[in-house]
Coordinates of C-alpha atoms and ligand atoms in Angstrom, one line a residue:
X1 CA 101.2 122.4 85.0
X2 CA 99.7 120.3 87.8
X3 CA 100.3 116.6 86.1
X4 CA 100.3 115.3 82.8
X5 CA 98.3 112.0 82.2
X6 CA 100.9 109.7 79.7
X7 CA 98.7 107.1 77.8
X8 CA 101.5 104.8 77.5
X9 CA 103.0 103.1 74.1
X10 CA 101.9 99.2 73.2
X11 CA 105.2 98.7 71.7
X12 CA 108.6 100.3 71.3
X13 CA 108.0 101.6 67.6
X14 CA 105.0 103.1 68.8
X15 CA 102.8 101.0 66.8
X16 CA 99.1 99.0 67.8
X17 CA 98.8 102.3 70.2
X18 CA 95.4 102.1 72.2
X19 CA 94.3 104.7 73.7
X20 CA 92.4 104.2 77.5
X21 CA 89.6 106.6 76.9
X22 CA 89.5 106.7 80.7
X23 CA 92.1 109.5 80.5
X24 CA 89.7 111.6 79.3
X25 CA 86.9 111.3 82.0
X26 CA 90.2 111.7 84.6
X27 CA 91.5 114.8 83.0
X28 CA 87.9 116.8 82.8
X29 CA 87.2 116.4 86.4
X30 CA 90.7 117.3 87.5
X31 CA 90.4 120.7 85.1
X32 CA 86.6 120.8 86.3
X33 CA 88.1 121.0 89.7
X34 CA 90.9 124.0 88.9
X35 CA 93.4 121.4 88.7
X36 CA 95.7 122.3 85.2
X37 CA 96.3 118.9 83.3
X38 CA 97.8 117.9 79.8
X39 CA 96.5 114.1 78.7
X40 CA 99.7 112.9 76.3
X41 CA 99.3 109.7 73.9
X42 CA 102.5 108.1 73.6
X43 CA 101.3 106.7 70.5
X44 CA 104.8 107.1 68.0
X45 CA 108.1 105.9 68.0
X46 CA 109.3 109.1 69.0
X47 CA 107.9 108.6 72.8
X48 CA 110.9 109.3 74.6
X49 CA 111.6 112.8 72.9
X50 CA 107.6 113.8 73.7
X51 CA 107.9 112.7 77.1
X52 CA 111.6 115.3 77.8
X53 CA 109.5 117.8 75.3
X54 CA 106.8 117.6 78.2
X55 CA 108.4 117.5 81.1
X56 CA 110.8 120.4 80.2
X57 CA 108.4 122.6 78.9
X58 CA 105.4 122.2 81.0
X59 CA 107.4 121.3 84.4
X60 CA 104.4 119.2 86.0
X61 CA 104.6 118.3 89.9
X62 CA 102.4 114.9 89.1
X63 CA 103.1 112.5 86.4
X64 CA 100.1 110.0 86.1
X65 CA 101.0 106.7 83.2
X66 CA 98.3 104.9 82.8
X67 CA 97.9 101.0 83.3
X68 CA 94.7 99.5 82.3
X69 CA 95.5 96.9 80.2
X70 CA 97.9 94.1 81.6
X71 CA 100.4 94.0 78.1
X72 CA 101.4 97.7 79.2
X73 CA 102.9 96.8 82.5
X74 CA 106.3 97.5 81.3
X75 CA 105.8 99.7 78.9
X76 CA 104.2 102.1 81.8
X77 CA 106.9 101.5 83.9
X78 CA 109.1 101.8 81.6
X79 CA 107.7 105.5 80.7
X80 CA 107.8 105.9 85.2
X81 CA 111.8 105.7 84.7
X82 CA 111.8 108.0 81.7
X83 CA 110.2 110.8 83.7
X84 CA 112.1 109.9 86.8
X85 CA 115.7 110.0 84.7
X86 CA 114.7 113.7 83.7
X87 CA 113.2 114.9 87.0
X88 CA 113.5 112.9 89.6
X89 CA 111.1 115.3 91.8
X90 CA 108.2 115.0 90.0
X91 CA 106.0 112.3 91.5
X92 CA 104.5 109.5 90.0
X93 CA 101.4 107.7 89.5
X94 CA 100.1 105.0 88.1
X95 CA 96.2 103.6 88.3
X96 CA 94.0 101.4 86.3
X97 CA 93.6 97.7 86.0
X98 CA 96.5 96.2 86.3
X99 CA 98.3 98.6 88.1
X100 CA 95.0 98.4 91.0
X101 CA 96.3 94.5 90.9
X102 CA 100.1 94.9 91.1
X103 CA 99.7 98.1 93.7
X104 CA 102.4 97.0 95.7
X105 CA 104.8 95.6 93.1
X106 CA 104.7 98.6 91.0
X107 CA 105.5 100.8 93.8
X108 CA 108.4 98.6 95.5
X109 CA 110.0 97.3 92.3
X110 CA 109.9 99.8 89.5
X111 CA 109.7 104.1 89.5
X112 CA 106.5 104.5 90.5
X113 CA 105.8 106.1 93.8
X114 CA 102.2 105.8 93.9
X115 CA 99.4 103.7 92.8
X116 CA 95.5 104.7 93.0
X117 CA 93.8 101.7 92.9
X118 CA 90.4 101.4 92.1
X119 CA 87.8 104.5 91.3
X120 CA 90.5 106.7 90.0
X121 CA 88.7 110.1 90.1
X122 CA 88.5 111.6 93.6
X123 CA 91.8 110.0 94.7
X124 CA 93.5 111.6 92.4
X125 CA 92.2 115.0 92.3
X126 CA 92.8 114.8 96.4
X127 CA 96.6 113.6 95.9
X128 CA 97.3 116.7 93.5
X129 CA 95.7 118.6 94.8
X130 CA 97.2 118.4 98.8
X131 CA 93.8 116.7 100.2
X132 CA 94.0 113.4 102.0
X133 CA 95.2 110.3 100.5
X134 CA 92.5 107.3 99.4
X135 CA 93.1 104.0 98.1
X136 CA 96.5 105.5 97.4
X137 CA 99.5 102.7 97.7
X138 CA 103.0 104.6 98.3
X139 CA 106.3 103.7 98.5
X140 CA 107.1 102.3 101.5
X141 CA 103.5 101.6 103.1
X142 CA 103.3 98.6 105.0
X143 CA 100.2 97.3 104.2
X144 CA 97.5 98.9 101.6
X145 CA 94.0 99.9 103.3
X146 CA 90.7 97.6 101.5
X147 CA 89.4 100.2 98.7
X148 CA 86.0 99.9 99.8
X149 CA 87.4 101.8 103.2
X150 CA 88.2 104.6 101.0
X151 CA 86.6 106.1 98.2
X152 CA 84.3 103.8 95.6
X153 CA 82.2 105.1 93.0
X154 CA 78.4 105.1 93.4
X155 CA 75.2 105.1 91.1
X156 CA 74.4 108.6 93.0
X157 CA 77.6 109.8 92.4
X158 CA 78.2 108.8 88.9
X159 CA 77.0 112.2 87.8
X160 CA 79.7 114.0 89.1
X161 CA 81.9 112.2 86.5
X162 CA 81.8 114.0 83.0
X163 CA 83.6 115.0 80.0
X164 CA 84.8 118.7 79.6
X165 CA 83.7 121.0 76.7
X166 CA 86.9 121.8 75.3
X167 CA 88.8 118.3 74.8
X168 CA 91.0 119.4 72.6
X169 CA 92.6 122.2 74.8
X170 CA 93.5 118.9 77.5
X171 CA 94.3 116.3 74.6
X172 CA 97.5 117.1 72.9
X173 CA 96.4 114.6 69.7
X174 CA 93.1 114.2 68.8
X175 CA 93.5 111.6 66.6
X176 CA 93.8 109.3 69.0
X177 CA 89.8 109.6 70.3
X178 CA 88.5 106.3 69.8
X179 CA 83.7 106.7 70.3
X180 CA 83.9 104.1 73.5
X181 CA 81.9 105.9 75.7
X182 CA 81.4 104.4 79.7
X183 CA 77.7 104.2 80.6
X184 CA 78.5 102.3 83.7
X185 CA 80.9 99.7 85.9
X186 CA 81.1 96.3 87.9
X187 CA 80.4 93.3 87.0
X188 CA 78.9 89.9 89.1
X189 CA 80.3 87.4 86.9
X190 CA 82.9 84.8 87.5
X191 CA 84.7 84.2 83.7
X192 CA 87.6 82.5 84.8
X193 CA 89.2 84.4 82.0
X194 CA 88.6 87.6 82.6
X195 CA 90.1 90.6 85.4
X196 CA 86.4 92.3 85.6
X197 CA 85.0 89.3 87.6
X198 CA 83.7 90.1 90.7
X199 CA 85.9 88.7 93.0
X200 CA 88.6 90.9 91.3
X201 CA 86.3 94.4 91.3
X202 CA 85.4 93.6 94.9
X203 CA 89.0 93.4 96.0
X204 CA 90.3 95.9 94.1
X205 CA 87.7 98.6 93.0
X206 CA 85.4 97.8 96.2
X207 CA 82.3 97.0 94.3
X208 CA 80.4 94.4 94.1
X209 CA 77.6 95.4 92.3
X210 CA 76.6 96.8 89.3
X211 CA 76.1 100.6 88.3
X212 CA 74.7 103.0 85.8
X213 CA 75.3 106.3 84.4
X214 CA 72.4 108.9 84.4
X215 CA 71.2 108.8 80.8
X216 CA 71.8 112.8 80.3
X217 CA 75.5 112.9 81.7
X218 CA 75.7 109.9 78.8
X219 CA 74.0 111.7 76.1
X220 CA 76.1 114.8 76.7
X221 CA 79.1 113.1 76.8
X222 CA 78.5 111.6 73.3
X223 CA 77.4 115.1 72.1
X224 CA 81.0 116.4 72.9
X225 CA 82.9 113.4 71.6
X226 CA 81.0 113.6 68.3
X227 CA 82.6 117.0 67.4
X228 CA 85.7 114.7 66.6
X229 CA 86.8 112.8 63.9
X230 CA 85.2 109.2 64.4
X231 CA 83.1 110.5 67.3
X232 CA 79.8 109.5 64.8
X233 CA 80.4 105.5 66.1
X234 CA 79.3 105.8 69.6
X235 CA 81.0 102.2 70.8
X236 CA 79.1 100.7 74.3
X237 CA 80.8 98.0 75.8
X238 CA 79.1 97.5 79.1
X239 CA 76.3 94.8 78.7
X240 CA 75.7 92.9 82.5
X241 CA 73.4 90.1 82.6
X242 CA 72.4 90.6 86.0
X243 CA 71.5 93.8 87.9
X244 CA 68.5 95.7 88.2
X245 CA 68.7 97.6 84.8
X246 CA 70.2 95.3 81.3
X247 CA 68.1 95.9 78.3
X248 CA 65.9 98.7 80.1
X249 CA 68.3 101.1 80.4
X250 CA 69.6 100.7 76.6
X251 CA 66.0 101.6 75.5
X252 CA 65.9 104.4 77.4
X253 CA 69.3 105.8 76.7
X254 CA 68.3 105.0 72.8
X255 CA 64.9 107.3 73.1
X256 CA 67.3 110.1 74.6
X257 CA 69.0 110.2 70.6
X258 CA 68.4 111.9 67.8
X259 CA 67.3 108.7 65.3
X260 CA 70.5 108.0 62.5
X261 CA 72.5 110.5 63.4
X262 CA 75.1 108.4 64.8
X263 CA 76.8 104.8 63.9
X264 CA 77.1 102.2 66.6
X265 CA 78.9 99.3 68.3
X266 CA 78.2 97.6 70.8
X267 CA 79.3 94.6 72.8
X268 CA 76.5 92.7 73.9
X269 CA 78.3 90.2 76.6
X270 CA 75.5 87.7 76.0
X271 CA 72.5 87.8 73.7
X272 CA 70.7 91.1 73.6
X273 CA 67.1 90.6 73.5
X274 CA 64.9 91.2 70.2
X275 CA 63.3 94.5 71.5
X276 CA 67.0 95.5 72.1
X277 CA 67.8 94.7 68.2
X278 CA 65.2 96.6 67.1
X279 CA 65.8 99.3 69.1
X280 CA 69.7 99.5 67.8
X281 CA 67.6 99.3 64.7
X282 CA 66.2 102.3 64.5
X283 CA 68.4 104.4 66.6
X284 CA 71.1 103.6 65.0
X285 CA 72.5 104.7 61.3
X286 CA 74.5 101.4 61.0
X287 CA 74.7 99.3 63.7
X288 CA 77.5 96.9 64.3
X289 CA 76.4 94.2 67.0
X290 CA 79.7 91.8 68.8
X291 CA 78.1 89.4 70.4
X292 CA 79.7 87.1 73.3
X293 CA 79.2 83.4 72.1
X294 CA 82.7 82.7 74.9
X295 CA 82.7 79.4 72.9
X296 CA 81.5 77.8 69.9
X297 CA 81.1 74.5 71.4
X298 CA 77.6 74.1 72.5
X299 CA 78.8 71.4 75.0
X300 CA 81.3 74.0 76.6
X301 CA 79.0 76.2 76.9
X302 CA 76.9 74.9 78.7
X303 CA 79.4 73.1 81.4
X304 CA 81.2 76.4 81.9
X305 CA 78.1 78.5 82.0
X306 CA 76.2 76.0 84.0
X307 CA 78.9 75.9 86.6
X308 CA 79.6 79.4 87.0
X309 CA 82.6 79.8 85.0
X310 CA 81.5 82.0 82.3
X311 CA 78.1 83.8 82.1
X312 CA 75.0 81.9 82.2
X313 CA 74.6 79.4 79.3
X314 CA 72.4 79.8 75.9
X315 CA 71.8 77.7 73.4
X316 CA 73.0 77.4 69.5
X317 CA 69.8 77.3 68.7
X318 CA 68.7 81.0 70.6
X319 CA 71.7 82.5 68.5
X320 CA 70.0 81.0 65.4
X321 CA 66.9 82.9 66.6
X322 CA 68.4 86.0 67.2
X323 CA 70.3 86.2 63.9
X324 CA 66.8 85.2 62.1
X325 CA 65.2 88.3 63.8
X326 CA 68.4 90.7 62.4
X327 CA 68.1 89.3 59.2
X328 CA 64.9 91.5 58.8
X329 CA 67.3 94.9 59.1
X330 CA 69.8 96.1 56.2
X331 CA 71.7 98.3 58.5
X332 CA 73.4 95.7 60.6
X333 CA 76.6 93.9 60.5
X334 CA 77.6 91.1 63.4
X335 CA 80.2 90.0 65.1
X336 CA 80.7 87.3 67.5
X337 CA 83.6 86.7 69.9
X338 CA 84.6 83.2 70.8
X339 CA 87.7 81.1 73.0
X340 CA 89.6 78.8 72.0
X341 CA 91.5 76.8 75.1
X342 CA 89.0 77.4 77.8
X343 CA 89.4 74.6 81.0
X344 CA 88.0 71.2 80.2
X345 CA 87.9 71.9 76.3
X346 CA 88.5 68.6 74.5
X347 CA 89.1 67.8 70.6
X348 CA 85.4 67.2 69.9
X349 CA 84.9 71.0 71.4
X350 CA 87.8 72.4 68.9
X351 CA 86.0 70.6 65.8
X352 CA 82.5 71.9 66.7
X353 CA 84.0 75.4 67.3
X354 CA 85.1 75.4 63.4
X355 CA 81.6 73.6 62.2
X356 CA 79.6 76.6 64.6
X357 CA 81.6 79.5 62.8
X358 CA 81.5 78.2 59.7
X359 CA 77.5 77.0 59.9
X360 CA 76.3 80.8 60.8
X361 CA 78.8 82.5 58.6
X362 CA 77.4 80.7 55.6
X363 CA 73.8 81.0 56.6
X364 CA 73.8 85.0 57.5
X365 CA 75.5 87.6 55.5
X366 CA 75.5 90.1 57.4
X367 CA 77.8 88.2 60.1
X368 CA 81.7 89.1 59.9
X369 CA 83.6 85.7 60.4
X370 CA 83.5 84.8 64.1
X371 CA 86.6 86.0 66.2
X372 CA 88.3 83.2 68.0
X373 CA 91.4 84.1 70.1
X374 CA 93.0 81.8 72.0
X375 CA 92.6 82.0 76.2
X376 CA 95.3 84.0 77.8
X377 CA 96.1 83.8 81.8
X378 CA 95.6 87.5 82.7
X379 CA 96.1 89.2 86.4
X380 CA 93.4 89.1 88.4
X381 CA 91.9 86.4 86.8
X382 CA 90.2 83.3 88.5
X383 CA 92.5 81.3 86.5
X384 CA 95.3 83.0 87.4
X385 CA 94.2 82.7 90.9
X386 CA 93.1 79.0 91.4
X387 CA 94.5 77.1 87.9
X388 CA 94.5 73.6 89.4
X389 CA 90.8 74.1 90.0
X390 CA 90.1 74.8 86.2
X391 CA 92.5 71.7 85.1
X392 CA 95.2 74.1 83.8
X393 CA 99.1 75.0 84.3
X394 CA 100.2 78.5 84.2
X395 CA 103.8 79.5 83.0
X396 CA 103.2 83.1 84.0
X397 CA 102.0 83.9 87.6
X398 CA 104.5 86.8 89.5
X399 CA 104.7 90.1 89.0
X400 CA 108.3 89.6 87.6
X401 CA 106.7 87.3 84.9
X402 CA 104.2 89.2 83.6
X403 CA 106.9 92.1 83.4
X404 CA 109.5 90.1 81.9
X405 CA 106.6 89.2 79.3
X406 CA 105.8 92.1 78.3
X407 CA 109.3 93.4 77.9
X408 CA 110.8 90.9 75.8
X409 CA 107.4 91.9 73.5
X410 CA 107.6 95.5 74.2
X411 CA 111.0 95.7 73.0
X412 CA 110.9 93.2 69.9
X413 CA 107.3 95.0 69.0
X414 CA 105.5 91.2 69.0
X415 CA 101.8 91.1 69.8
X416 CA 101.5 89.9 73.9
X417 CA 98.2 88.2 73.0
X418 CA 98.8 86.0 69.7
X419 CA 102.3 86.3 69.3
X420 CA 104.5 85.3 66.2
X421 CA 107.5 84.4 68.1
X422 CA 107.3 82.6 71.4
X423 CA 109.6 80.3 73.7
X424 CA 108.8 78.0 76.4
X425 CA 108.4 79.0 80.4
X426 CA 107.2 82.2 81.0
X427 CA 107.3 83.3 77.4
X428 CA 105.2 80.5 76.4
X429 CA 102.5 82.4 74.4
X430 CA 99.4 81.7 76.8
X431 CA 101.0 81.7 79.6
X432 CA 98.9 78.6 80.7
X433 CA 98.2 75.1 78.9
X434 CA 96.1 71.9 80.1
X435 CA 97.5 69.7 82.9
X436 CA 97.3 67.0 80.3
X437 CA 99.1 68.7 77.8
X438 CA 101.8 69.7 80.2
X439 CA 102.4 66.1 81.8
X440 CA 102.5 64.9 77.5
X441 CA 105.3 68.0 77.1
X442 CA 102.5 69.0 74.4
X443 CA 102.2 72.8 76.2
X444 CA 101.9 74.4 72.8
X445 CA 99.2 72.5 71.6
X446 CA 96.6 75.3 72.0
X447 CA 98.2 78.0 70.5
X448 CA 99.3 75.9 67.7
X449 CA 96.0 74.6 66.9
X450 CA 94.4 77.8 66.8
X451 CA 97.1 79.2 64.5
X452 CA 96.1 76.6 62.0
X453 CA 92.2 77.8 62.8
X454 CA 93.1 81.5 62.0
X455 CA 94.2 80.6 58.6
X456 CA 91.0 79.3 58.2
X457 CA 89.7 82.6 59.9
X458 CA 91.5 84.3 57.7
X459 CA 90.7 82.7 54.2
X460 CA 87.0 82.5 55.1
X461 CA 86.9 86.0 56.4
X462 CA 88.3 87.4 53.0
X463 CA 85.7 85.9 51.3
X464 CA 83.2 87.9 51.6
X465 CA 85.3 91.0 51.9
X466 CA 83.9 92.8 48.7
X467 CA 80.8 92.4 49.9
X468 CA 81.0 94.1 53.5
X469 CA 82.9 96.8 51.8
X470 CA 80.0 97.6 49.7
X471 CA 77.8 98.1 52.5
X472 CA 80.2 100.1 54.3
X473 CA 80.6 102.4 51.2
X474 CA 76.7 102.7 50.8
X475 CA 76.4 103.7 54.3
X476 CA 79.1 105.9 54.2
X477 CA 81.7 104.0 57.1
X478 CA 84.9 103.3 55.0
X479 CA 88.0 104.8 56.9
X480 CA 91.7 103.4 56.7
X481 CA 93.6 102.0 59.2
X482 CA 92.0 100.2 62.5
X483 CA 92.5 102.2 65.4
X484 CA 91.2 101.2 69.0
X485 CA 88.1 98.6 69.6
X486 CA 89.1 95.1 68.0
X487 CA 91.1 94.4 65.3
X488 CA 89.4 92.6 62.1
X489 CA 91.4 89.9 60.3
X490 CA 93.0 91.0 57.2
X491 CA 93.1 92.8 55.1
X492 CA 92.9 94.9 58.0
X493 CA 93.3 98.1 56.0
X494 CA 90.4 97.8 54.3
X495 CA 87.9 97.1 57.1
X496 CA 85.8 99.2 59.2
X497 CA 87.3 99.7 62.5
Ligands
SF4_501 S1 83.9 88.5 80.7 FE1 82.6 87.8 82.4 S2 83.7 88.5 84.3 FE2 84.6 89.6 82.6 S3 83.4 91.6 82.5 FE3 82.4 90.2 81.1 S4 80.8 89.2 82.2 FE4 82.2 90.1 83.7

């Protein structure tokens, strides 16, 4: 065996495993390429014995632990000192996200002895493979190149990157296949929130501009992940506002598919327009729509958007229009995604978040109770870069912090974004709080508040609960168990994915 890819664990009893779906795109064009390579989820409390199991049976030269999301950053280097402790020849790799952020931290202070930062394809087939090394950080380097020196995906190239035919011979668990298929990357925004703003993908992924895949690498891709269970739900989750493309290309992609043979969900990151609804329509089986409302406060909104600190306001009153054009469909179900915590939110922002969710959840059926999670300080975020500019404090801003953070979680299996147990400093549960509040010593207000909100969440959500679960049953989505893409407030078990 060439390398085996380790999707790493969330938590130590294996539990709220996500799978990167990423993995699979690496894998099929490292074995497109001749290279041989095993993709393992370390999705069970029995990691450590699957990861010796591995290693001794299939002896790989590479091991590759994945590190997209930032609440794995110990847990993947955690799995790096597993692997080293049983062969301490084998080399390893890490890439993704966070680990394109922390490059040179993962490789001078934990196991790993390389990082591929940025585009992860090419690099890594060329460091298996005994080709030259690109965007690669080492142990040891001095200084790391610019990406955009190296190797950076383009639109021409884009359909180079597919999935293999035979998935299952690659993936040792199957169950883990979540539908989120990629139909493109980069992003020109500036959410102070959020790591996919530009200023992070230029520096770290050298692109600063926005990219599409060709529509038949797409539709073949969805073809072979439909042979799986839960393949049916194709989930898109790439939405820009700006770029040449938006809405066109989701038409066009739409006329490529056979109409209702497949579920959907997809992420719209602002409002889609009304020819877009209509096309998820009547594409679609059962559409499930998440639309980015960033805030219910219509005064927010429009100070962050208008300054260039989320996407580019819209009004209460073009949501109301929008969900007055889905009301005409049967085979739709919304969700909307809001922030609670934002810079330069005030109490009169926190009351008119509540009145917003509840308003459209009692005027439209069809919408599922608006998600509100509270604003977390993330690497490579504007906000992690610049707080003082945004009015905030952070408590976690080092390397160390974010891996002491997610250790003390890791271990204790608590939840790094909304967690139930939480201390001050760098375990405060944000990890950032209002200069106000932190000059009062009131650095938990946030996170308090919005506790208080989720009841409400929760106890307006589960009204309607017998309802929704009609619908699923009539068009045939009921499943158990929640299992990459967002959770749903309880009862969770009962709830389409
Ligand atoms: S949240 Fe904003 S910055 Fe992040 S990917 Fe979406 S549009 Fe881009």
């Amino acid at each position: 065996m060439d390398i085996i890819l380790f999707n790493p664990p969330r938590y130590r009893n294996g539990g709220h495993h996500k799978f990167n779906n990423a993995l699979l795109w690496l894998a099929s064009y490292l074995t497109q390429r001749k290279v041989k390579v095993r993709v393992v989820p370390l999705n069970n409390e029995q990691f450590e014995a699957t990861i010796q199991r591995e290693i001794a049976t299939h002896r790989p030269k590479f091991a590759a632990v994945s590190c997209k999301w930032w609440d794995t950053l110990y847990s993947s280097s955690y799995i790096a000192s597993l692997i080293k402790k049983q062969d301490p020849h084998i080399v390893t790799i890490s890439g993704g996200h966070t680990a394109s952020f922390f490059a040179r931290e993962l490789v001078e202070k934990t196991d790993f002895d390389v990082v591929v930062r940025g585009d992860g394809e090419e690099p890594l087939y060329q460091l298996v493979s005994g080709g030259r090394s690109i965007n690669c950080v080492f142990k040891g380097d001095q200084q790391a190149l610019p990406v955009r020196r190296g190797y950076v995906q383009k639109q021409e190239t884009l359909k180079d990157i597919c999935l293999a035919e035979n998935l299952e011979d690659i993936l040792t668990d199957i169950s883990v296949l979540n539908s989120y298929i990629w139909t493109g990357k980069g992003c020109l925004e500036r959410c102070v929130y959020c790591s996919g703003n530009v200023w992070n993908s230029k520096l770290h992924f050298g692109r600063a501009q926005i990219i599409y895949r060709p529509f038949e690498t797409v539709h073949r891709d969805i073809e072979i992940l439909s042979k799986f269970p839960d393949g049916k739900r194709i989930t898109f989750d790439f939405d820009p506002q700006r770029g040449p493309v938006q809405t066109t290309y989701y038409l066009e992609l739409f006329r490529g598919l056979e109409p209702k043979k497949y579920n959907c969900y997809f992420f719209s990151w602002s409002l889609p327009s009304k020819e877009l609804v209509d096309a998820l329509a009547n594409t679609f089986h059962f559409v499930e729509l998440c639309l980015d409302v960033q805030t219910g406060s219509e005064r927010l909104r429009r100070q962050l958007g208008d300054r260039g600190l989320m996407k580019p306001f819209f009004s209460d009153r073009a949501i109301e229009n929008l969900l007055y054009h889905i009301n005409q469909y049967e085979n739709f179900a919304v969700d909307m995604s809001t922030l609670m915590g934002l810079p330069f939110e005030r109490d009169e922002d926190v009351k008119a978040i509540v009145a917003f969710s509840d308003y459209f959840y009692d005027r439209y059926p069809f919408l599922r109770y608006p998600y509100i999670s509270p604003m977390n300080v993330e690497p490579g975020s504007l906000l992690m870069k610049n707080p003082t500019q945004y009015g905030m404090v952070l408590f976690r801003k080092s390397f160390e912090d974010f891996l002491q953070f997610t250790q003390r979680n890791f271990e204790r299996n608590i939840n790094c974004h909304q967690p139930e147990s939480y201390e001050e400093g760098l375990f405060h549960p944000l990890g950032a709080a209002p200069i106000e509040d932190y000059h009062r010593g009131d650095v938990f207000r946030v996170y308090e508040t919005w506790k208080k909100i989720q009841t409400h969440i929760d106890r307006r959500s589960n009204e309607r609960i017998l309802m929704r679960t009609q619908k699923y049953q009539e068009y045939g989505l009921m499943k158990v168990g929640i299992k990459g893409g967002i959770d749903r407030g309880s009862p969770r078990y009962i709830e389409v994915e």
